[in-house]
Short mmCIF file of C-alpha atoms in Angstrom, two decimals:
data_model
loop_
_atom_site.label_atom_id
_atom_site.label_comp_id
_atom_site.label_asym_id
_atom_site.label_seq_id
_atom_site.Cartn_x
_atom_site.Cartn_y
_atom_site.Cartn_z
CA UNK J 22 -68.17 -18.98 13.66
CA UNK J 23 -70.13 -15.92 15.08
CA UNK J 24 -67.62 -13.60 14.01
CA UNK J 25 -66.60 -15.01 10.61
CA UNK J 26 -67.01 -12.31 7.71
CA UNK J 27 -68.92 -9.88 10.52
CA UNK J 28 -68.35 -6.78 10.97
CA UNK J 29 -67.15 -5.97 14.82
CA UNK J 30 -68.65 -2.89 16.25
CA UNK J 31 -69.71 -1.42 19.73
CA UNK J 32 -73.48 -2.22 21.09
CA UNK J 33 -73.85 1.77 20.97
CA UNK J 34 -72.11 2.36 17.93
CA UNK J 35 -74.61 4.61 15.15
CA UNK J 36 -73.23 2.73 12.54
CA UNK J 37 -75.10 -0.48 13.59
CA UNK J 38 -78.41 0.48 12.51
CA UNK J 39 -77.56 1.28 9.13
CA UNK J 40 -75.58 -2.19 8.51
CA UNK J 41 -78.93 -3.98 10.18
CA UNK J 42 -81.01 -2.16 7.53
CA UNK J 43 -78.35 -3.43 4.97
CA UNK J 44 -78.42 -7.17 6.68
CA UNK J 45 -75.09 -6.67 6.95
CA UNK J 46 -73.51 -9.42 8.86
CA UNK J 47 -72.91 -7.59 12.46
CA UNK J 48 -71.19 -9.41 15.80
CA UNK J 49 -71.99 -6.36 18.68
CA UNK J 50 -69.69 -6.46 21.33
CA UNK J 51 -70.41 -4.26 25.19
CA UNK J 52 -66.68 -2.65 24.41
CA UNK J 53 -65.12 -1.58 21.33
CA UNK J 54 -63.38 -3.91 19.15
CA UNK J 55 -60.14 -3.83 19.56
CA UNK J 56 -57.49 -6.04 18.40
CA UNK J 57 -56.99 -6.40 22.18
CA UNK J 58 -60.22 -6.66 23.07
CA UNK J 59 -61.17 -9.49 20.19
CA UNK J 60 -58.14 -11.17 21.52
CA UNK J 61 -59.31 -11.14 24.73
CA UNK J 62 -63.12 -12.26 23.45
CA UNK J 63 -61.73 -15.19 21.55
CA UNK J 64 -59.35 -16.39 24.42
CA UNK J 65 -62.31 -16.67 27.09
CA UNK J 66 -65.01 -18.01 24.63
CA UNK J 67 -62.26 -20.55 23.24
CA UNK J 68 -61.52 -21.47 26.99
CA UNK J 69 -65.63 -22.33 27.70
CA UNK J 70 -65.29 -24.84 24.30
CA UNK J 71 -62.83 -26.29 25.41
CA UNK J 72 -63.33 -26.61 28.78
CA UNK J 73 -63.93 -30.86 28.20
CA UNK J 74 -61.20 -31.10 25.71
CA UNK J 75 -57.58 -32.61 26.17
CA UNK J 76 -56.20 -29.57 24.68
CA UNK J 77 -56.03 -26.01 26.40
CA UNK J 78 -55.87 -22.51 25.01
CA UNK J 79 -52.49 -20.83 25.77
CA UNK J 80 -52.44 -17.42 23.96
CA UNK J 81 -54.83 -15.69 21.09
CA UNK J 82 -52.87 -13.52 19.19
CA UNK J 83 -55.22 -11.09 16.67
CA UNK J 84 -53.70 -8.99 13.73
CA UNK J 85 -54.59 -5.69 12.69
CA UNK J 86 -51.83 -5.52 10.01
CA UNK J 87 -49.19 -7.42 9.09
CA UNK J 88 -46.67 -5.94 11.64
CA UNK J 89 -49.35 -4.83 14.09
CA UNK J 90 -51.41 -7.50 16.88
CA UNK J 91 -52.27 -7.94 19.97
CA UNK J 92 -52.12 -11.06 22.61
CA UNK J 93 -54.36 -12.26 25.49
CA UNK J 94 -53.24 -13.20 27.84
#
């Protein structure tokens, strides 16, 4: 839910203060936000959910384009 319609930058990235000041939806992440690093994010956070749940998390597969994505794990 956290990172529906946000925008995905680094902690340190300039551009965050000005989309604060616009209240600009913003998700900050400690490294940049790469299709393989949201892939990874998603996979380990989906994981902790669910962690109690008869179902398990095999593979998170994010798109940058149509022909373009990357998988974790």
């Amino acid at each position: 839910e956290y990172l529906d319609h946000a925008m995905s930058l680094r902690q340190d990235d300039p551009l965050a203060e000005a989309m604060r000041a616009q209240r600009s939806r913003l998700y900050l992440m400690a490294v940049n936000p790469t299709a393989e690093n949201l892939a990874q994010h998603v996979y380990d956070a989906a994981r902790v959910l669910l962690a109690d749940a008869a179902v398990s998390v095999v593979l998170v597969r994010c798109h940058e384009t149509p022909t373009c994505s990357a998988e974790y794990p």
